mmCIF file of C-alpha atoms in Angstrom:
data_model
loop_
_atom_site.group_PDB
_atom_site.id
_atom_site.type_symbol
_atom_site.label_atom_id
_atom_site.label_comp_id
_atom_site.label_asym_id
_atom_site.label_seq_id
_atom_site.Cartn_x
_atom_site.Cartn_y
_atom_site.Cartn_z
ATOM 1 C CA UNK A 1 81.743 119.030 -131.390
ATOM 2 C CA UNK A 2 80.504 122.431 -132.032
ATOM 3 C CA UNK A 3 78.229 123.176 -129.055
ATOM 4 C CA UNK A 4 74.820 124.956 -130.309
ATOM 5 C CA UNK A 5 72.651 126.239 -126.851
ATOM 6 C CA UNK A 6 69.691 127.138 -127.030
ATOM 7 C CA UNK A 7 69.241 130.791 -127.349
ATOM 8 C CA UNK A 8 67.304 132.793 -124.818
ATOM 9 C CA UNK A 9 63.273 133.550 -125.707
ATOM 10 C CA UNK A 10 62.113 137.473 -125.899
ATOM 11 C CA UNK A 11 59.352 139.181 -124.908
ATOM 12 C CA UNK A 12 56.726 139.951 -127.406
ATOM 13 C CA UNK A 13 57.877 143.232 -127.632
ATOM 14 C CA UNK A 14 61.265 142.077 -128.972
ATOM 15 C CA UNK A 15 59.449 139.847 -131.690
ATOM 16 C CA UNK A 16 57.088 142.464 -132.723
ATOM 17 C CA UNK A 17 60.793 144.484 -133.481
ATOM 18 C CA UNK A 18 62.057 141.861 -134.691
ATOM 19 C CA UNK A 19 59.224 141.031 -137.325
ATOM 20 C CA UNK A 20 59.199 144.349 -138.451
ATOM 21 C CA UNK A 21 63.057 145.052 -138.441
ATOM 22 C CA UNK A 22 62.946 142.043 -141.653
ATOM 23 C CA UNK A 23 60.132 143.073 -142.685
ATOM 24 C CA UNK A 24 61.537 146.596 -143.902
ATOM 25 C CA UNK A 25 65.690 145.798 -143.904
ATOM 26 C CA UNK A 26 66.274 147.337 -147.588
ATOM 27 C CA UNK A 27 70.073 146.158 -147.292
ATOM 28 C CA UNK A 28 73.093 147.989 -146.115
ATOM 29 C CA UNK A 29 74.297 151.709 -147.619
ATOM 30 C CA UNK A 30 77.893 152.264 -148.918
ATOM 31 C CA UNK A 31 78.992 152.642 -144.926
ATOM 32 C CA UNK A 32 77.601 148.846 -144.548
ATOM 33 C CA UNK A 33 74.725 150.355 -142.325
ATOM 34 C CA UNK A 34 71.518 148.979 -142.553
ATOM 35 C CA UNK A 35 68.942 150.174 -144.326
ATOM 36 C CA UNK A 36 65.355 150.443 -143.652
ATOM 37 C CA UNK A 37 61.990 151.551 -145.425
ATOM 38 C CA UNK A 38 58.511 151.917 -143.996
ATOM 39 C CA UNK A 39 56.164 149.531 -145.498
ATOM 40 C CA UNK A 40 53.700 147.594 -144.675
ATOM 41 C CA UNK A 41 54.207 144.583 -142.468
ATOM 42 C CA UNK A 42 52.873 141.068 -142.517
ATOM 43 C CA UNK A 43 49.981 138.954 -140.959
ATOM 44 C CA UNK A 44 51.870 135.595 -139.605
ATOM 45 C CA UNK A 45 50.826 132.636 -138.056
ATOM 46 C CA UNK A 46 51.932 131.756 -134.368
ATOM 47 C CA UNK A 47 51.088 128.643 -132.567
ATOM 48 C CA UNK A 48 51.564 128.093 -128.776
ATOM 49 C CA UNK A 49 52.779 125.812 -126.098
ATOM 50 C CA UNK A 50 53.259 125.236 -122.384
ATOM 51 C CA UNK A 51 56.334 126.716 -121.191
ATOM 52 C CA UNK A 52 57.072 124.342 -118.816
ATOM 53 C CA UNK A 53 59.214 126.037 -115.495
ATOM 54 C CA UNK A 54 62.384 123.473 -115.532
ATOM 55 C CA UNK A 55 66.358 124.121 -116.473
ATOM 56 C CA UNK A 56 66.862 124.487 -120.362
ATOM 57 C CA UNK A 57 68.636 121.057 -121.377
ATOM 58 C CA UNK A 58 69.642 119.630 -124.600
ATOM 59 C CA UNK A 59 70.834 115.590 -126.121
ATOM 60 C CA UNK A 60 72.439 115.609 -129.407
ATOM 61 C CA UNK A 61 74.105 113.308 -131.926
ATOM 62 C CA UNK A 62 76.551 114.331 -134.563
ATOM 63 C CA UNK A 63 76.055 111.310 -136.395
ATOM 64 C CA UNK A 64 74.592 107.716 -136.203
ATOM 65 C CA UNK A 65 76.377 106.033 -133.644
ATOM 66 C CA UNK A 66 78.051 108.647 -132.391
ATOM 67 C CA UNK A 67 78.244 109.227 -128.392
ATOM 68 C CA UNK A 68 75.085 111.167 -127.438
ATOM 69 C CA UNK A 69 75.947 114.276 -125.521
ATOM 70 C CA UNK A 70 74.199 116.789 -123.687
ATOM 71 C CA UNK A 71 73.980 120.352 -122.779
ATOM 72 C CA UNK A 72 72.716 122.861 -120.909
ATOM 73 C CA UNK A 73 72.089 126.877 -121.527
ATOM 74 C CA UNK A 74 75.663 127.394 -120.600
ATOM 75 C CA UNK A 75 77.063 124.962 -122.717
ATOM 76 C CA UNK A 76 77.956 121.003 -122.612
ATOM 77 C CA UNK A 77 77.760 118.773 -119.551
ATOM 78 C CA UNK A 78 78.547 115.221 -118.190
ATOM 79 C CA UNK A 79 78.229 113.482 -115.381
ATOM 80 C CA UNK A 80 80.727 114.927 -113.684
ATOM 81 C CA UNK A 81 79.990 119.022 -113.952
ATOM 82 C CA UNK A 82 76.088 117.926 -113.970
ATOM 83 C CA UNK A 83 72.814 120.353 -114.594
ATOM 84 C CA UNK A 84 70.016 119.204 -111.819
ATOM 85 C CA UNK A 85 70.840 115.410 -112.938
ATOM 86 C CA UNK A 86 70.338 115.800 -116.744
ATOM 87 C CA UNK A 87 73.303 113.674 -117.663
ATOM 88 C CA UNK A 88 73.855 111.214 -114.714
ATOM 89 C CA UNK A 89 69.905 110.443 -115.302
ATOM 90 C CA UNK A 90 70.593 109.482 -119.074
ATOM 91 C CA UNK A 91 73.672 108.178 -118.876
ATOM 92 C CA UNK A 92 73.807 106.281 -115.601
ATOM 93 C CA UNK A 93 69.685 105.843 -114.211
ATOM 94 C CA UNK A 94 68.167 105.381 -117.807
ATOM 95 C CA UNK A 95 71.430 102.352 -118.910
ATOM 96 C CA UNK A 96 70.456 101.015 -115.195
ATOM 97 C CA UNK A 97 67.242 100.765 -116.075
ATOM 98 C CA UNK A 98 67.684 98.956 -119.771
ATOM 99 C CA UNK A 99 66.613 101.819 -121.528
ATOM 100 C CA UNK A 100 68.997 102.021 -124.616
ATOM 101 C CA UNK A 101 69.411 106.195 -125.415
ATOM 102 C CA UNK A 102 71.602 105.908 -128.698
ATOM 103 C CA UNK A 103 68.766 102.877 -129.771
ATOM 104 C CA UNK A 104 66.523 105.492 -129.527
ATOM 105 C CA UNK A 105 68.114 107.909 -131.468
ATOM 106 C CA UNK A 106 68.170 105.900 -134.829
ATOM 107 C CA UNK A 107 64.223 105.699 -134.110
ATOM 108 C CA UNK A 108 64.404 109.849 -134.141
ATOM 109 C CA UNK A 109 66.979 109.638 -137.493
ATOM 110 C CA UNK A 110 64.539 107.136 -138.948
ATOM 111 C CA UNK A 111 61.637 109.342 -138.577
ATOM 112 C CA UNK A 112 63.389 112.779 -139.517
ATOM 113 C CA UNK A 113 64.981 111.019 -142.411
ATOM 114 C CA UNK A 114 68.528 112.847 -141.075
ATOM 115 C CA UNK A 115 72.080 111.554 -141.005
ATOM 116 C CA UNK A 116 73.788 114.669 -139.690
ATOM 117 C CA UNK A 117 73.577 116.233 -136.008
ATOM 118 C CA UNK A 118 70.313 116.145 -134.355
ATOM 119 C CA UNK A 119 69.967 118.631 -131.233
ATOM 120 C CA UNK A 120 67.112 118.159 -129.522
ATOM 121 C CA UNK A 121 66.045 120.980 -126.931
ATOM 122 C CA UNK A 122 63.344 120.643 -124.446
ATOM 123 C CA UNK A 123 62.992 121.278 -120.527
ATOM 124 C CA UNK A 124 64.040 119.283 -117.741
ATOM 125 C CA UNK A 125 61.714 119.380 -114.991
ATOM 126 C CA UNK A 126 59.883 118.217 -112.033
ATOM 127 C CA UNK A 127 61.245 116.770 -109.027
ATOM 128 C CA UNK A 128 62.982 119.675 -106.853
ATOM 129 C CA UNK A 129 64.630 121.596 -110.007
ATOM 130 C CA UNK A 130 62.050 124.333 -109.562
ATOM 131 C CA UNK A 131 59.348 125.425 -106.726
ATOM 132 C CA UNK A 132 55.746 126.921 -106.962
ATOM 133 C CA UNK A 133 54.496 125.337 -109.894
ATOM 134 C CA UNK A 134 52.200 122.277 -110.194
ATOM 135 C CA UNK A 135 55.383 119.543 -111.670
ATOM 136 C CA UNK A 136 57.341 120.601 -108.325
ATOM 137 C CA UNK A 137 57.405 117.087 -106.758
ATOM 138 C CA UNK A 138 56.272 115.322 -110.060
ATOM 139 C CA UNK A 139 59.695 112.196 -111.238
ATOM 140 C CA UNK A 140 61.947 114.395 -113.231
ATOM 141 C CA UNK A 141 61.144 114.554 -116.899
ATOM 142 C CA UNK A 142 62.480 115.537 -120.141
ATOM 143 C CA UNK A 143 60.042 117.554 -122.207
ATOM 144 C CA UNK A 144 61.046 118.276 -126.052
ATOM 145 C CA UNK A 145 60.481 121.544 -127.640
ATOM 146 C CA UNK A 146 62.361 122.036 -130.377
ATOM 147 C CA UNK A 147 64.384 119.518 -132.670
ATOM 148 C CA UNK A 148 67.458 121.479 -134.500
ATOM 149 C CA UNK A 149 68.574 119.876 -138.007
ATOM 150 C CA UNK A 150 72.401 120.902 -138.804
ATOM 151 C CA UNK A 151 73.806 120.085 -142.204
ATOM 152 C CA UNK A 152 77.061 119.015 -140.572
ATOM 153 C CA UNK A 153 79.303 120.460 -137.409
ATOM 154 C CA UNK A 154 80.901 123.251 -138.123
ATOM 155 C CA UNK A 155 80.020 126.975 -137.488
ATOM 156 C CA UNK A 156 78.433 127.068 -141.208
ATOM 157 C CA UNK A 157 76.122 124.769 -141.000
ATOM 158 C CA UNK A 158 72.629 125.490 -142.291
ATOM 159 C CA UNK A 159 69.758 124.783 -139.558
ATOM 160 C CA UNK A 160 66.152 123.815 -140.266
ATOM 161 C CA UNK A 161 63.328 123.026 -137.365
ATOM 162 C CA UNK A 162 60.955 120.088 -136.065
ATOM 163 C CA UNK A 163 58.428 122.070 -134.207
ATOM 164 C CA UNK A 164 55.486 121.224 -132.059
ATOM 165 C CA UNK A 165 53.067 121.745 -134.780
ATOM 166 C CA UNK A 166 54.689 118.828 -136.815
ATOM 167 C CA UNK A 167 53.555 116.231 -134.341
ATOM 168 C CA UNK A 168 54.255 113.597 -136.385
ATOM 169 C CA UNK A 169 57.942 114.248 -136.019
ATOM 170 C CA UNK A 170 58.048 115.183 -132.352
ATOM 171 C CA UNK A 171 56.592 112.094 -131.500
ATOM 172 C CA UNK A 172 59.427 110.281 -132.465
ATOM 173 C CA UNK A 173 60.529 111.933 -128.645
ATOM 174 C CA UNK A 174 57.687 110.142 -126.781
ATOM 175 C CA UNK A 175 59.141 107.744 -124.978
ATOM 176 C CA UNK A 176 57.476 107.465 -121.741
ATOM 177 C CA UNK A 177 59.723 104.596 -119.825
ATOM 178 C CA UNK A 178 62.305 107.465 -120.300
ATOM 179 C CA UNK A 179 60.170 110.145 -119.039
ATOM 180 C CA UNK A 180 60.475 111.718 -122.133
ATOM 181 C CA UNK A 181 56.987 113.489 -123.098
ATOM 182 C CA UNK A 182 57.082 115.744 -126.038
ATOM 183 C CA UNK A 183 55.899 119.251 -125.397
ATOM 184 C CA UNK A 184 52.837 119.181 -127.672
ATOM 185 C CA UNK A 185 51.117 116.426 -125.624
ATOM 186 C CA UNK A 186 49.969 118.867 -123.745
ATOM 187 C CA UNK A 187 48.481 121.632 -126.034
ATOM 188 C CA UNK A 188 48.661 123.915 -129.121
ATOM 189 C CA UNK A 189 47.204 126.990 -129.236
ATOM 190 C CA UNK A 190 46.911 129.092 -132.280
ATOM 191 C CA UNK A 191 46.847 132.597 -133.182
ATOM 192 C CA UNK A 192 47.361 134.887 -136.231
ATOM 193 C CA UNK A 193 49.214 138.158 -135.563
ATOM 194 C CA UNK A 194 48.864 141.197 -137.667
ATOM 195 C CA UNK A 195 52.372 143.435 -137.249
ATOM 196 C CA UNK A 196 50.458 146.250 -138.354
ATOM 197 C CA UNK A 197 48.810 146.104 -135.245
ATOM 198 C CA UNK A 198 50.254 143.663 -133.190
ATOM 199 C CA UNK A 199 48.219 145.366 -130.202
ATOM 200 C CA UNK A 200 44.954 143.669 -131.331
ATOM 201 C CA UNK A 201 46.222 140.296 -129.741
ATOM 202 C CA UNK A 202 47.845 141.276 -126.734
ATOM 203 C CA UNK A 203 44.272 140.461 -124.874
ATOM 204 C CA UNK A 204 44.076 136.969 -126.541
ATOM 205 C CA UNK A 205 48.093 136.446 -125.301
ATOM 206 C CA UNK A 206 47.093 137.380 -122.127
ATOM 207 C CA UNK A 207 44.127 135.220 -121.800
ATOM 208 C CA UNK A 208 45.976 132.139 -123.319
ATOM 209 C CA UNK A 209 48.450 132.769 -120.846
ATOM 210 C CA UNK A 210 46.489 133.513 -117.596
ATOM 211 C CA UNK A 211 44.777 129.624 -118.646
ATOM 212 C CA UNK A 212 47.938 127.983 -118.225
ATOM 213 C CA UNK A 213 48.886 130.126 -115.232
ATOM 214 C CA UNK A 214 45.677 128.538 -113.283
ATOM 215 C CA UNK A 215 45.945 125.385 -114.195
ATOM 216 C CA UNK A 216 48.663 123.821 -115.344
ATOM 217 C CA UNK A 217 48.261 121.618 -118.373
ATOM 218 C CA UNK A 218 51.708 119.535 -117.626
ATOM 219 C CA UNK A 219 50.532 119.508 -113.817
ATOM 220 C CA UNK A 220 47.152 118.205 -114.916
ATOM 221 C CA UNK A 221 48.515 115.503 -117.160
ATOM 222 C CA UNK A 222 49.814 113.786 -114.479
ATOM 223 C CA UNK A 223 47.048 114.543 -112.140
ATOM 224 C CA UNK A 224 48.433 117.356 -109.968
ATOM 225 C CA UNK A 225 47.025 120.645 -109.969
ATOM 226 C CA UNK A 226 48.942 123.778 -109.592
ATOM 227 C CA UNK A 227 50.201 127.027 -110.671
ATOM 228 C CA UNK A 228 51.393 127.208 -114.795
ATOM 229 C CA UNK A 229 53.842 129.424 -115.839
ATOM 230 C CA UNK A 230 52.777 130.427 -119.300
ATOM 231 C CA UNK A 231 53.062 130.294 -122.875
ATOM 232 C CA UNK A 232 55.909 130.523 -125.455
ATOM 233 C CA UNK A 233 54.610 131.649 -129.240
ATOM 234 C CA UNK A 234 57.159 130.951 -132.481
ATOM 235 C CA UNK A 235 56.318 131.787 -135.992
ATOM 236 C CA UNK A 236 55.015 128.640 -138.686
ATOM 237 C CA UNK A 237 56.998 130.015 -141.527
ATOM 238 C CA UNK A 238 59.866 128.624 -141.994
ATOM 239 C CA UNK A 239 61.777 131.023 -143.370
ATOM 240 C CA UNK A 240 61.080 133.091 -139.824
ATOM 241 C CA UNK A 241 63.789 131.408 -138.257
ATOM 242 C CA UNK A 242 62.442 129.341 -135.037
ATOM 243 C CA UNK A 243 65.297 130.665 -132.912
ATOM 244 C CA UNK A 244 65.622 134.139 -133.790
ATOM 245 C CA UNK A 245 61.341 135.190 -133.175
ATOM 246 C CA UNK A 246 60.189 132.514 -130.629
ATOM 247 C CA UNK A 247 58.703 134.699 -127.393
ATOM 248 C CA UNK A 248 57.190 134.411 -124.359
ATOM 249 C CA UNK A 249 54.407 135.013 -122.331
ATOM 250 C CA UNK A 250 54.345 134.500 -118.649
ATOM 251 C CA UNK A 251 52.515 135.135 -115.540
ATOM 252 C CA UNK A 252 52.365 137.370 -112.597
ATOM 253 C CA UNK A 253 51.116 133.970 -110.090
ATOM 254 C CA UNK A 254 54.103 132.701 -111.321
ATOM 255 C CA UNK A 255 56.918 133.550 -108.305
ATOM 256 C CA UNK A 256 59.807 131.882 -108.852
ATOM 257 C CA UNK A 257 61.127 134.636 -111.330
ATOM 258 C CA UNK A 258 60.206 137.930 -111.486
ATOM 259 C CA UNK A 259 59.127 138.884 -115.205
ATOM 260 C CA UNK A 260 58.044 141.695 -116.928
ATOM 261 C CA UNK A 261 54.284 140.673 -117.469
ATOM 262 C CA UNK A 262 52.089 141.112 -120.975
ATOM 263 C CA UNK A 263 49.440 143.818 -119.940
ATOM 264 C CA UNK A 264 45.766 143.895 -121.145
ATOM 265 C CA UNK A 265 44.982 146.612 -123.755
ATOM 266 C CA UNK A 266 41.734 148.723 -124.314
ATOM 267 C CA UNK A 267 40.670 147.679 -127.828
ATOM 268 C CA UNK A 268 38.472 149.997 -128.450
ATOM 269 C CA UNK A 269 40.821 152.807 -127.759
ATOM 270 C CA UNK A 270 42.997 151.085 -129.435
ATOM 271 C CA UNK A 271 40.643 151.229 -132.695
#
């Protein structure tokens, strides 16, 4: 198996830089250093979720029938050299329980019309993985946020993305009597950023943002409110690769980490 984590989400400073470093890349000189020209940037589309305070977990199948297996930031995990309970729950409570995990999977293949590996990244949360937020206390649940396509295992592999905003193929992760509960059950926002001036937005961010951060919209689902953490943004396009310009947006009520928070900006100064 060739273990794929899930990389780690910038700031929206790092995706503005990052939008604008492709934007004007003009290739490499005869040193093989890369090139760039001033130009003038695009206008993309962003859509938001919940980012839901957990530990970053992962199941994945190489192939139909394979063994599932499961992962962590830091790389794969098993019952034995655990992550808060991801694997003993699916491999020990959810088998206990008659709950059928690789069953499930050919339901996800079905839907995604896939035969090769299927990652599926999401946050597990709840219970007593993290404190101060409204799903502290909540029965530990998986919630999916990202669905990676590979062409096959091996370092080449090409990658393409179920996101949030194709519903119809994250709900093929809804599967409540396994606490699993697809991010996008529980909100999309939408927003379109112009790189030019990437400033005009930071107010709307911070508003979107400072929503969730009062009321949690995972905490409310399940009737408990509570404190939110925030709001992670990735580009529509496809060909802005999910992983490498997905951000985040978080909150200064939020205490459990200590973040760099999105300020407010004077628009009309700005102007």
């Amino acid at each position: 198996m060739t273990f794929r984590k899930f990389p780690s989400i910038e700031q929206f400073r790092n995706n503005i830089r990052a939008v604008r470093n492709r934007a004007s890349y003009a290739g490499k000189d005869a040193d093989g250093s890369p090139i760039y020209n001033h130009c003038v940037f695009p206008t993309l589309h962003l859509v938001g979720t919940v980012k839901v305070h957990g530990t970053n977990a992962s199941v994945a199948q190489m192939k139909s029938g394979a063994e599932i297996e499961y992962g962590s930031r830091n790389g794969p995990i098993t019952p034995e050299s655990d992550n808060a309970g991801f694997a003993t729950y699916h491999e020990c409570t959810l088998k206990d329980n008659g709950f059928d995990i690789k069953s499930h999977f050919e339901d996800i293949r079905t839907a995604l019309k896939h035969d090769g590996p299927i990652y599926i990244y999401g946050e597990w949360a709840g219970g007593n993985i993290q404190s101060g937020v409204a799903i502290n206390g909540l029965p530990k649940m998986f919630i999916p946020f990202a669905i990676a396509l590979y062409s096959d295992d091996t370092e080449e592999a090409t990658r393409t993305w179920a996101l949030p905003h194709h519903t119809e193929l994250l709900n093929s992760t809804y599967a409540p009597t396994a606490n699993w509960f697809p991010i996008h059950l529980f909100g999309l926002h939408e927003i379109d950023i112009d790189y030019n001036t990437p400033e005009m937005v930071q107010n709307k961010l911070v508003e979107i943002m400072q929503a969730i951060e009062q009321e949690c919209p995972v905490g409310k689902h399940f009737g408990k409110l509570g404190v939110g953490e925030g709001a992670v943004w990735y580009i529509t396009d496809p060909t802005y690769d999910y992983a490498d310009f997905v951000m985040k947006i978080k909150g200064e009520k939020h205490s459990v980490s200590k973040v760099k928070t999105t300020a407010s900006v004077d628009v009309e100064k700005l102007n």
